[in-house]
């Protein structure tokens, strides 16, 4: 009898085109839009050479070294400047006012920089001048103290710039600015599964629909009917989430890391969480179907917002100022579980999120059971 009910409910649920759209097609469409909007966020910004000019002072003692340095950084594919030489300061001023250059250098005993406005290019030019001044002063002082230093490669040593800071990620994965959007999308899709759970409860509440009234008159325990229907809904939802994951991974090339098994397990936990959450809300809220669905949508979308779906930094703002809310938000728990699997080498953070999800599932299932088993109807 249980299997008969299961297959019956499975056929009924899979024919609900509206629910299939919102739990499968809508997340896929939203993921496609995310990909189109955010696919370039990880691309490094291309650097364009800065248009600049130099005004020689007429003193070769000062001009020659500085002009040589400018020429060296104005060559090749990765050049820093597109350099022009002005015959006079007046000509350089005309170029600057016309917008042909971002600024110009005035050579001499003291290198001067003239700009019209503040910006990234102007800041780079200032940093270049400051570095040249520092290197020139250091070279002059060393040459004064040790005249043989010039013959021993002093200038080559000064031009050899090294960085002693290396950027590394918290785990083996490379930083990715867009993954959180897709993680919240999967979490939202799992919580949209609450529609399936809510439908199962409403279909055994005799005061909700005529179908539910007929179910309550059948010689079958309604708890058995609910469990069979919930299992059918879970299989449908989990299959939809797997299709979404496959589309993101193989269609949009979204990387979820090497822990595929744990990613699938997290998706299963999220599916169970979504079904149990929907059943619990439907059992608690005694109003009609419209209000129940509104509650589910509000909680899901508010949780998605607080998890960074609309504004990525919101997740970190909540974590910093209201950390308890992060642990009470089921969407954030799912999002953070996927995040931990991708970024961290150890599973401690993932285990915390998975444990909290299991706790929520137990609370939702227990609450739904206690409410359903106590509900009686005077007449049907």
mmCIF file of C-alpha atoms in Angstrom:
data_model
loop_
_atom_site.group_PDB
_atom_site.id
_atom_site.type_symbol
_atom_site.label_atom_id
_atom_site.label_comp_id
_atom_site.label_asym_id
_atom_site.label_seq_id
_atom_site.Cartn_x
_atom_site.Cartn_y
_atom_site.Cartn_z
ATOM 1 C CA UNK A 1 0.000 0.000 0.000
ATOM 2 C CA UNK A 2 2.842 2.404 0.844
ATOM 3 C CA UNK A 3 4.454 1.950 -2.589
ATOM 4 C CA UNK A 4 1.092 2.393 -4.291
ATOM 5 C CA UNK A 5 0.590 5.710 -2.493
ATOM 6 C CA UNK A 6 4.171 6.703 -3.286
ATOM 7 C CA UNK A 7 3.809 6.138 -7.037
ATOM 8 C CA UNK A 8 0.404 7.841 -7.044
ATOM 9 C CA UNK A 9 1.793 10.939 -5.343
ATOM 10 C CA UNK A 10 4.863 10.923 -7.585
ATOM 11 C CA UNK A 11 2.678 11.029 -10.714
ATOM 12 C CA UNK A 12 0.516 13.790 -9.254
ATOM 13 C CA UNK A 13 3.473 15.944 -8.237
ATOM 14 C CA UNK A 14 5.459 15.576 -11.444
ATOM 15 C CA UNK A 15 2.426 16.799 -13.415
ATOM 16 C CA UNK A 16 2.293 20.058 -11.454
ATOM 17 C CA UNK A 17 3.842 22.269 -14.145
ATOM 18 C CA UNK A 18 3.771 25.404 -12.001
ATOM 19 C CA UNK A 19 5.850 23.853 -9.226
ATOM 20 C CA UNK A 20 8.240 22.254 -11.722
ATOM 21 C CA UNK A 21 8.811 25.667 -13.290
ATOM 22 C CA UNK A 22 9.589 27.449 -10.011
ATOM 23 C CA UNK A 23 11.779 24.670 -8.609
ATOM 24 C CA UNK A 24 13.678 23.736 -11.789
ATOM 25 C CA UNK A 25 13.309 26.059 -14.769
ATOM 26 C CA UNK A 26 13.369 29.320 -12.812
ATOM 27 C CA UNK A 27 16.705 28.555 -11.038
ATOM 28 C CA UNK A 28 18.211 27.489 -14.380
ATOM 29 C CA UNK A 29 17.078 30.732 -16.033
ATOM 30 C CA UNK A 30 18.341 32.785 -13.091
ATOM 31 C CA UNK A 31 21.680 30.966 -13.201
ATOM 32 C CA UNK A 32 21.976 31.784 -16.903
ATOM 33 C CA UNK A 33 21.319 35.457 -16.204
ATOM 34 C CA UNK A 34 23.891 35.388 -13.387
ATOM 35 C CA UNK A 35 26.446 33.921 -15.766
ATOM 36 C CA UNK A 36 25.751 36.568 -18.400
ATOM 37 C CA UNK A 37 25.975 39.377 -15.834
ATOM 38 C CA UNK A 38 28.897 38.213 -13.682
ATOM 39 C CA UNK A 39 31.090 36.142 -16.019
ATOM 40 C CA UNK A 40 33.645 38.957 -16.409
ATOM 41 C CA UNK A 41 34.039 39.789 -12.712
ATOM 42 C CA UNK A 42 37.020 37.445 -12.362
ATOM 43 C CA UNK A 43 38.837 38.819 -15.383
ATOM 44 C CA UNK A 44 41.759 40.988 -14.430
ATOM 45 C CA UNK A 45 41.268 44.569 -15.519
ATOM 46 C CA UNK A 46 43.378 45.241 -18.610
ATOM 47 C CA UNK A 47 45.920 47.999 -18.096
ATOM 48 C CA UNK A 48 46.260 50.636 -20.779
ATOM 49 C CA UNK A 49 49.485 52.647 -21.026
ATOM 50 C CA UNK A 50 49.273 56.105 -19.505
ATOM 51 C CA UNK A 51 49.522 59.020 -21.914
ATOM 52 C CA UNK A 52 52.195 61.290 -20.469
ATOM 53 C CA UNK A 53 54.759 63.852 -21.559
ATOM 54 C CA UNK A 54 58.141 65.058 -20.373
ATOM 55 C CA UNK A 55 59.462 68.613 -20.503
ATOM 56 C CA UNK A 56 63.306 68.579 -20.568
ATOM 57 C CA UNK A 57 65.087 71.222 -18.535
ATOM 58 C CA UNK A 58 67.885 71.677 -21.060
ATOM 59 C CA UNK A 59 70.461 70.383 -18.584
ATOM 60 C CA UNK A 60 71.675 67.008 -19.858
ATOM 61 C CA UNK A 61 73.077 66.161 -16.418
ATOM 62 C CA UNK A 62 69.532 65.913 -15.089
ATOM 63 C CA UNK A 63 67.652 65.147 -18.300
ATOM 64 C CA UNK A 64 69.610 62.157 -19.618
ATOM 65 C CA UNK A 65 69.111 59.722 -16.682
ATOM 66 C CA UNK A 66 65.436 60.564 -16.245
ATOM 67 C CA UNK A 67 64.622 60.427 -19.968
ATOM 68 C CA UNK A 68 66.437 57.081 -20.241
ATOM 69 C CA UNK A 69 64.296 55.664 -17.448
ATOM 70 C CA UNK A 70 61.128 56.991 -19.088
ATOM 71 C CA UNK A 71 62.102 55.414 -22.396
ATOM 72 C CA UNK A 72 62.773 52.068 -20.737
ATOM 73 C CA UNK A 73 59.287 51.945 -19.199
ATOM 74 C CA UNK A 74 57.663 53.150 -22.425
ATOM 75 C CA UNK A 75 58.701 50.159 -24.524
ATOM 76 C CA UNK A 76 57.277 46.735 -25.139
ATOM 77 C CA UNK A 77 53.869 45.162 -24.781
ATOM 78 C CA UNK A 78 53.549 45.888 -21.053
ATOM 79 C CA UNK A 79 54.712 49.481 -21.266
ATOM 80 C CA UNK A 80 53.778 51.859 -18.474
ATOM 81 C CA UNK A 81 53.665 55.099 -20.467
ATOM 82 C CA UNK A 82 52.865 56.355 -23.931
ATOM 83 C CA UNK A 83 55.508 59.055 -23.715
ATOM 84 C CA UNK A 84 55.707 62.312 -25.668
ATOM 85 C CA UNK A 85 58.390 64.973 -25.434
ATOM 86 C CA UNK A 86 57.187 68.580 -25.231
ATOM 87 C CA UNK A 87 59.293 71.425 -26.570
ATOM 88 C CA UNK A 88 58.187 73.659 -23.699
ATOM 89 C CA UNK A 89 56.015 73.709 -20.621
ATOM 90 C CA UNK A 90 53.415 75.768 -22.516
ATOM 91 C CA UNK A 91 53.058 73.000 -25.096
ATOM 92 C CA UNK A 92 52.690 70.386 -22.343
ATOM 93 C CA UNK A 93 50.006 72.547 -20.703
ATOM 94 C CA UNK A 94 48.077 72.699 -23.985
ATOM 95 C CA UNK A 95 48.219 68.908 -24.301
ATOM 96 C CA UNK A 96 47.053 68.553 -20.725
ATOM 97 C CA UNK A 97 44.113 70.940 -21.132
ATOM 98 C CA UNK A 98 43.099 69.244 -24.388
ATOM 99 C CA UNK A 99 43.051 65.872 -22.633
ATOM 100 C CA UNK A 100 45.776 64.394 -24.828
ATOM 101 C CA UNK A 101 47.855 63.456 -21.780
ATOM 102 C CA UNK A 102 47.060 62.594 -18.160
ATOM 103 C CA UNK A 103 49.990 64.619 -16.851
ATOM 104 C CA UNK A 104 53.563 65.614 -17.600
ATOM 105 C CA UNK A 105 56.946 65.450 -15.930
ATOM 106 C CA UNK A 106 59.251 68.450 -15.704
ATOM 107 C CA UNK A 107 62.873 67.337 -15.654
ATOM 108 C CA UNK A 108 65.553 69.129 -13.689
ATOM 109 C CA UNK A 109 67.297 68.992 -10.349
ATOM 110 C CA UNK A 110 63.894 68.190 -8.811
ATOM 111 C CA UNK A 111 61.446 66.180 -10.880
ATOM 112 C CA UNK A 112 58.012 67.834 -10.951
ATOM 113 C CA UNK A 113 54.676 66.273 -11.871
ATOM 114 C CA UNK A 114 51.799 68.371 -13.223
ATOM 115 C CA UNK A 115 48.262 66.990 -13.522
ATOM 116 C CA UNK A 116 44.788 68.420 -14.028
ATOM 117 C CA UNK A 117 42.805 66.000 -11.877
ATOM 118 C CA UNK A 118 43.125 63.104 -9.472
ATOM 119 C CA UNK A 119 42.731 59.540 -10.677
ATOM 120 C CA UNK A 120 44.363 56.155 -11.005
ATOM 121 C CA UNK A 121 46.713 57.186 -13.810
ATOM 122 C CA UNK A 122 47.796 60.302 -11.942
ATOM 123 C CA UNK A 123 48.448 58.239 -8.800
ATOM 124 C CA UNK A 124 50.614 55.836 -10.800
ATOM 125 C CA UNK A 125 52.584 58.751 -12.236
ATOM 126 C CA UNK A 126 53.141 60.169 -8.744
ATOM 127 C CA UNK A 127 54.299 56.774 -7.460
ATOM 128 C CA UNK A 128 56.701 56.541 -10.399
ATOM 129 C CA UNK A 129 58.185 59.974 -9.609
ATOM 130 C CA UNK A 130 58.507 59.178 -5.896
ATOM 131 C CA UNK A 131 60.247 55.900 -6.674
ATOM 132 C CA UNK A 132 62.635 57.592 -9.103
ATOM 133 C CA UNK A 133 63.504 60.274 -6.548
ATOM 134 C CA UNK A 134 64.155 57.671 -3.858
ATOM 135 C CA UNK A 135 66.298 55.520 -6.156
ATOM 136 C CA UNK A 136 68.253 58.533 -7.462
ATOM 137 C CA UNK A 137 68.971 59.805 -3.951
ATOM 138 C CA UNK A 138 70.045 56.342 -2.812
ATOM 139 C CA UNK A 139 72.319 55.880 -5.846
ATOM 140 C CA UNK A 140 73.933 59.300 -5.349
ATOM 141 C CA UNK A 141 74.594 58.644 -1.661
ATOM 142 C CA UNK A 142 76.015 55.151 -2.257
ATOM 143 C CA UNK A 143 78.215 56.397 -5.124
ATOM 144 C CA UNK A 144 79.495 59.175 -2.884
ATOM 145 C CA UNK A 145 80.368 56.781 -0.076
ATOM 146 C CA UNK A 146 81.669 54.021 -2.366
ATOM 147 C CA UNK A 147 82.735 55.193 -5.847
ATOM 148 C CA UNK A 148 83.356 51.596 -6.977
ATOM 149 C CA UNK A 149 79.720 50.668 -6.410
ATOM 150 C CA UNK A 150 78.737 51.882 -9.884
ATOM 151 C CA UNK A 151 81.161 49.430 -11.443
ATOM 152 C CA UNK A 152 79.906 46.620 -9.211
ATOM 153 C CA UNK A 153 76.329 46.695 -10.535
ATOM 154 C CA UNK A 154 74.722 49.353 -8.336
ATOM 155 C CA UNK A 155 72.360 50.590 -11.041
ATOM 156 C CA UNK A 156 71.296 47.050 -11.911
ATOM 157 C CA UNK A 157 70.550 46.307 -8.257
ATOM 158 C CA UNK A 158 68.461 49.464 -7.922
ATOM 159 C CA UNK A 159 66.418 48.559 -10.985
ATOM 160 C CA UNK A 160 65.740 45.027 -9.704
ATOM 161 C CA UNK A 161 62.410 45.329 -7.881
ATOM 162 C CA UNK A 162 61.142 42.327 -5.967
ATOM 163 C CA UNK A 163 57.875 41.698 -4.168
ATOM 164 C CA UNK A 164 58.053 39.772 -0.909
ATOM 165 C CA UNK A 165 54.290 39.479 -0.527
ATOM 166 C CA UNK A 166 52.538 36.490 -2.089
ATOM 167 C CA UNK A 167 48.767 36.204 -2.400
ATOM 168 C CA UNK A 168 47.429 32.822 -1.346
ATOM 169 C CA UNK A 169 43.926 31.520 -0.701
ATOM 170 C CA UNK A 170 42.699 29.865 2.487
ATOM 171 C CA UNK A 171 42.637 26.470 0.787
ATOM 172 C CA UNK A 172 43.709 24.895 -2.456
ATOM 173 C CA UNK A 173 41.187 26.809 -4.599
ATOM 174 C CA UNK A 174 41.748 30.054 -6.407
ATOM 175 C CA UNK A 175 39.730 33.104 -5.286
ATOM 176 C CA UNK A 176 36.531 33.508 -7.297
ATOM 177 C CA UNK A 177 34.302 36.558 -7.034
ATOM 178 C CA UNK A 178 31.152 35.049 -8.539
ATOM 179 C CA UNK A 179 30.825 31.644 -6.868
ATOM 180 C CA UNK A 180 28.818 32.988 -3.932
ATOM 181 C CA UNK A 181 26.065 34.123 -6.308
ATOM 182 C CA UNK A 182 25.696 30.607 -7.682
ATOM 183 C CA UNK A 183 25.909 29.039 -4.217
ATOM 184 C CA UNK A 184 23.026 31.210 -3.033
ATOM 185 C CA UNK A 185 21.152 30.289 -6.203
ATOM 186 C CA UNK A 186 21.440 26.570 -5.377
ATOM 187 C CA UNK A 187 20.432 27.250 -1.777
ATOM 188 C CA UNK A 188 17.427 29.245 -2.967
ATOM 189 C CA UNK A 189 16.426 26.392 -5.294
ATOM 190 C CA UNK A 190 16.617 23.954 -2.369
ATOM 191 C CA UNK A 191 14.428 26.221 -0.237
ATOM 192 C CA UNK A 192 12.002 26.592 -3.142
ATOM 193 C CA UNK A 193 11.480 22.890 -2.543
ATOM 194 C CA UNK A 194 9.458 24.058 0.441
ATOM 195 C CA UNK A 195 6.603 24.467 -2.049
ATOM 196 C CA UNK A 196 6.577 20.679 -2.455
ATOM 197 C CA UNK A 197 6.552 20.146 1.307
ATOM 198 C CA UNK A 198 3.779 22.670 1.800
ATOM 199 C CA UNK A 199 1.712 20.964 -0.891
ATOM 200 C CA UNK A 200 2.019 17.602 0.884
ATOM 201 C CA UNK A 201 0.701 19.029 4.148
ATOM 202 C CA UNK A 202 -2.113 20.944 2.465
ATOM 203 C CA UNK A 203 -3.189 17.784 0.642
ATOM 204 C CA UNK A 204 -3.881 16.053 3.968
ATOM 205 C CA UNK A 205 -5.469 19.050 5.722
ATOM 206 C CA UNK A 206 -9.189 18.505 5.283
ATOM 207 C CA UNK A 207 -10.021 22.176 5.795
ATOM 208 C CA UNK A 208 -7.774 23.280 2.924
ATOM 209 C CA UNK A 209 -8.999 21.472 -0.207
ATOM 210 C CA UNK A 210 -11.690 19.053 -1.298
ATOM 211 C CA UNK A 211 -9.006 16.555 -2.242
ATOM 212 C CA UNK A 212 -7.616 16.690 1.300
ATOM 213 C CA UNK A 213 -11.104 16.107 2.674
ATOM 214 C CA UNK A 214 -11.443 12.966 0.544
ATOM 215 C CA UNK A 215 -7.997 11.773 1.671
ATOM 216 C CA UNK A 216 -9.030 12.090 5.312
ATOM 217 C CA UNK A 217 -12.067 9.875 4.722
ATOM 218 C CA UNK A 218 -9.944 7.107 3.185
ATOM 219 C CA UNK A 219 -9.041 4.098 5.399
ATOM 220 C CA UNK A 220 -5.363 5.055 5.340
ATOM 221 C CA UNK A 221 -3.445 6.746 8.104
ATOM 222 C CA UNK A 222 -2.768 10.288 6.958
ATOM 223 C CA UNK A 223 0.761 10.147 8.390
ATOM 224 C CA UNK A 224 1.532 7.255 6.042
ATOM 225 C CA UNK A 225 0.073 9.303 3.195
ATOM 226 C CA UNK A 226 2.219 12.279 4.214
ATOM 227 C CA UNK A 227 5.452 10.271 4.430
ATOM 228 C CA UNK A 228 4.876 8.633 1.037
ATOM 229 C CA UNK A 229 4.079 11.977 -0.569
ATOM 230 C CA UNK A 230 7.050 13.696 1.059
ATOM 231 C CA UNK A 231 9.389 10.959 -0.182
ATOM 232 C CA UNK A 232 8.050 11.398 -3.715
ATOM 233 C CA UNK A 233 8.482 15.176 -3.430
ATOM 234 C CA UNK A 234 12.029 14.730 -2.126
ATOM 235 C CA UNK A 235 13.010 12.526 -5.061
ATOM 236 C CA UNK A 236 11.618 15.065 -7.525
ATOM 237 C CA UNK A 237 13.323 18.008 -5.802
ATOM 238 C CA UNK A 238 16.666 16.223 -5.451
ATOM 239 C CA UNK A 239 16.574 15.289 -9.145
ATOM 240 C CA UNK A 240 15.882 18.939 -10.000
ATOM 241 C CA UNK A 241 18.808 20.118 -7.863
ATOM 242 C CA UNK A 242 21.109 17.570 -9.537
ATOM 243 C CA UNK A 243 19.986 18.843 -12.948
ATOM 244 C CA UNK A 244 20.716 22.408 -11.799
ATOM 245 C CA UNK A 245 24.167 21.393 -10.523
ATOM 246 C CA UNK A 246 24.942 19.592 -13.786
ATOM 247 C CA UNK A 247 23.859 22.625 -15.803
ATOM 248 C CA UNK A 248 26.004 24.980 -13.725
ATOM 249 C CA UNK A 249 29.025 22.671 -13.787
ATOM 250 C CA UNK A 250 29.021 21.431 -17.377
ATOM 251 C CA UNK A 251 26.932 24.074 -19.102
ATOM 252 C CA UNK A 252 28.181 27.266 -17.452
ATOM 253 C CA UNK A 253 31.548 25.815 -16.302
ATOM 254 C CA UNK A 254 31.045 26.832 -12.671
ATOM 255 C CA UNK A 255 33.694 25.135 -10.532
ATOM 256 C CA UNK A 256 32.520 23.453 -7.319
ATOM 257 C CA UNK A 257 35.905 22.003 -6.395
ATOM 258 C CA UNK A 258 37.071 18.379 -6.286
ATOM 259 C CA UNK A 259 34.684 17.184 -3.539
ATOM 260 C CA UNK A 260 31.858 16.158 -5.831
ATOM 261 C CA UNK A 261 30.458 13.577 -3.423
ATOM 262 C CA UNK A 262 30.134 16.088 -0.598
ATOM 263 C CA UNK A 263 28.608 18.652 -2.963
ATOM 264 C CA UNK A 264 25.913 16.113 -3.895
ATOM 265 C CA UNK A 265 25.440 15.245 -0.207
ATOM 266 C CA UNK A 266 24.983 18.941 0.587
ATOM 267 C CA UNK A 267 22.419 19.189 -2.199
ATOM 268 C CA UNK A 268 20.560 16.233 -0.675
ATOM 269 C CA UNK A 269 20.620 17.860 2.770
ATOM 270 C CA UNK A 270 19.353 21.079 1.221
ATOM 271 C CA UNK A 271 16.527 19.217 -0.506
ATOM 272 C CA UNK A 272 15.453 17.550 2.745
ATOM 273 C CA UNK A 273 15.718 20.905 4.514
ATOM 274 C CA UNK A 274 13.516 22.552 1.887
ATOM 275 C CA UNK A 275 10.820 19.859 2.014
ATOM 276 C CA UNK A 276 10.740 19.772 5.825
ATOM 277 C CA UNK A 277 10.707 23.570 6.074
ATOM 278 C CA UNK A 278 7.741 23.850 3.716
ATOM 279 C CA UNK A 279 5.837 21.131 5.563
ATOM 280 C CA UNK A 280 6.493 22.819 8.911
ATOM 281 C CA UNK A 281 5.357 26.266 7.751
ATOM 282 C CA UNK A 282 2.265 24.784 6.122
ATOM 283 C CA UNK A 283 1.408 22.948 9.337
ATOM 284 C CA UNK A 284 2.010 25.976 11.586
ATOM 285 C CA UNK A 285 0.201 28.581 9.462
ATOM 286 C CA UNK A 286 -3.522 27.834 9.630
ATOM 287 C CA UNK A 287 -4.501 30.314 6.935
ATOM 288 C CA UNK A 288 -5.111 29.522 3.282
ATOM 289 C CA UNK A 289 -2.664 28.425 0.608
ATOM 290 C CA UNK A 290 -1.881 31.980 -0.524
ATOM 291 C CA UNK A 291 -0.582 33.118 2.862
ATOM 292 C CA UNK A 292 1.455 29.941 3.330
ATOM 293 C CA UNK A 293 3.175 30.358 -0.032
ATOM 294 C CA UNK A 294 3.763 34.053 0.732
ATOM 295 C CA UNK A 295 5.494 33.115 4.007
ATOM 296 C CA UNK A 296 7.711 30.596 2.207
ATOM 297 C CA UNK A 297 8.674 33.080 -0.509
ATOM 298 C CA UNK A 298 9.391 35.832 2.030
ATOM 299 C CA UNK A 299 11.647 33.647 4.188
ATOM 300 C CA UNK A 300 13.469 32.215 1.160
ATOM 301 C CA UNK A 301 14.103 35.548 -0.559
ATOM 302 C CA UNK A 302 15.027 37.343 2.682
ATOM 303 C CA UNK A 303 17.442 34.520 3.467
ATOM 304 C CA UNK A 304 18.885 34.723 -0.054
ATOM 305 C CA UNK A 305 19.423 38.476 0.305
ATOM 306 C CA UNK A 306 21.156 38.070 3.676
ATOM 307 C CA UNK A 307 23.347 35.343 2.135
ATOM 308 C CA UNK A 308 24.682 37.657 -0.568
ATOM 309 C CA UNK A 309 22.534 36.884 -3.615
ATOM 310 C CA UNK A 310 21.705 40.535 -4.354
ATOM 311 C CA UNK A 311 24.721 42.149 -2.628
ATOM 312 C CA UNK A 312 27.737 39.924 -2.089
ATOM 313 C CA UNK A 313 29.117 41.769 0.942
ATOM 314 C CA UNK A 314 25.807 41.401 2.800
ATOM 315 C CA UNK A 315 26.837 37.891 3.830
ATOM 316 C CA UNK A 316 29.929 39.265 5.577
ATOM 317 C CA UNK A 317 28.071 42.229 7.088
ATOM 318 C CA UNK A 318 25.566 39.868 8.718
ATOM 319 C CA UNK A 319 28.358 37.547 9.849
ATOM 320 C CA UNK A 320 30.212 40.457 11.468
ATOM 321 C CA UNK A 321 27.384 42.347 13.137
ATOM 322 C CA UNK A 322 24.623 39.747 13.611
ATOM 323 C CA UNK A 323 26.431 36.368 13.633
ATOM 324 C CA UNK A 324 23.477 34.574 15.220
ATOM 325 C CA UNK A 325 21.354 35.417 12.178
ATOM 326 C CA UNK A 326 23.864 33.621 9.956
ATOM 327 C CA UNK A 327 23.279 30.392 11.884
ATOM 328 C CA UNK A 328 19.497 30.806 11.875
ATOM 329 C CA UNK A 329 19.321 31.430 8.125
ATOM 330 C CA UNK A 330 18.909 28.088 6.283
ATOM 331 C CA UNK A 331 19.877 29.677 2.960
ATOM 332 C CA UNK A 332 23.134 30.916 4.481
ATOM 333 C CA UNK A 333 23.875 27.487 5.974
ATOM 334 C CA UNK A 334 23.610 25.899 2.542
ATOM 335 C CA UNK A 335 25.580 28.678 0.854
ATOM 336 C CA UNK A 336 28.330 28.508 3.455
ATOM 337 C CA UNK A 337 28.511 24.713 3.202
ATOM 338 C CA UNK A 338 29.229 24.936 -0.540
ATOM 339 C CA UNK A 339 31.684 27.776 0.147
ATOM 340 C CA UNK A 340 33.549 25.698 2.745
ATOM 341 C CA UNK A 341 33.795 22.708 0.405
ATOM 342 C CA UNK A 342 35.355 24.851 -2.302
ATOM 343 C CA UNK A 343 37.747 27.039 -0.322
ATOM 344 C CA UNK A 344 38.881 25.116 2.758
ATOM 345 C CA UNK A 345 41.145 22.091 2.987
ATOM 346 C CA UNK A 346 39.587 20.819 6.221
ATOM 347 C CA UNK A 347 35.919 19.964 6.695
ATOM 348 C CA UNK A 348 35.362 21.637 10.072
ATOM 349 C CA UNK A 349 33.357 24.589 8.742
ATOM 350 C CA UNK A 350 31.385 22.332 6.409
ATOM 351 C CA UNK A 351 30.570 19.977 9.291
ATOM 352 C CA UNK A 352 29.247 22.887 11.380
ATOM 353 C CA UNK A 353 26.891 23.976 8.612
ATOM 354 C CA UNK A 354 25.793 20.410 7.860
ATOM 355 C CA UNK A 355 25.174 19.815 11.566
ATOM 356 C CA UNK A 356 23.010 22.927 11.840
ATOM 357 C CA UNK A 357 21.028 21.866 8.771
ATOM 358 C CA UNK A 358 20.436 18.430 10.300
ATOM 359 C CA UNK A 359 19.256 20.121 13.503
ATOM 360 C CA UNK A 360 16.801 22.272 11.546
ATOM 361 C CA UNK A 361 15.532 19.196 9.677
ATOM 362 C CA UNK A 362 14.898 17.378 12.965
ATOM 363 C CA UNK A 363 13.079 20.397 14.432
ATOM 364 C CA UNK A 364 10.943 20.897 11.314
ATOM 365 C CA UNK A 365 10.050 17.204 10.994
ATOM 366 C CA UNK A 366 9.261 16.830 14.698
ATOM 367 C CA UNK A 367 7.176 20.004 14.711
ATOM 368 C CA UNK A 368 5.242 18.928 11.621
ATOM 369 C CA UNK A 369 4.568 15.476 13.090
ATOM 370 C CA UNK A 370 3.317 16.859 16.406
ATOM 371 C CA UNK A 371 1.004 19.342 14.703
ATOM 372 C CA UNK A 372 -0.420 16.909 12.139
ATOM 373 C CA UNK A 373 -1.086 14.040 14.538
ATOM 374 C CA UNK A 374 -3.028 16.305 16.943
ATOM 375 C CA UNK A 375 -5.223 17.912 14.302
ATOM 376 C CA UNK A 376 -8.799 16.622 14.276
ATOM 377 C CA UNK A 377 -11.905 17.712 12.390
ATOM 378 C CA UNK A 378 -15.446 17.815 13.782
ATOM 379 C CA UNK A 379 -16.968 17.034 10.385
ATOM 380 C CA UNK A 380 -15.873 16.708 6.752
#
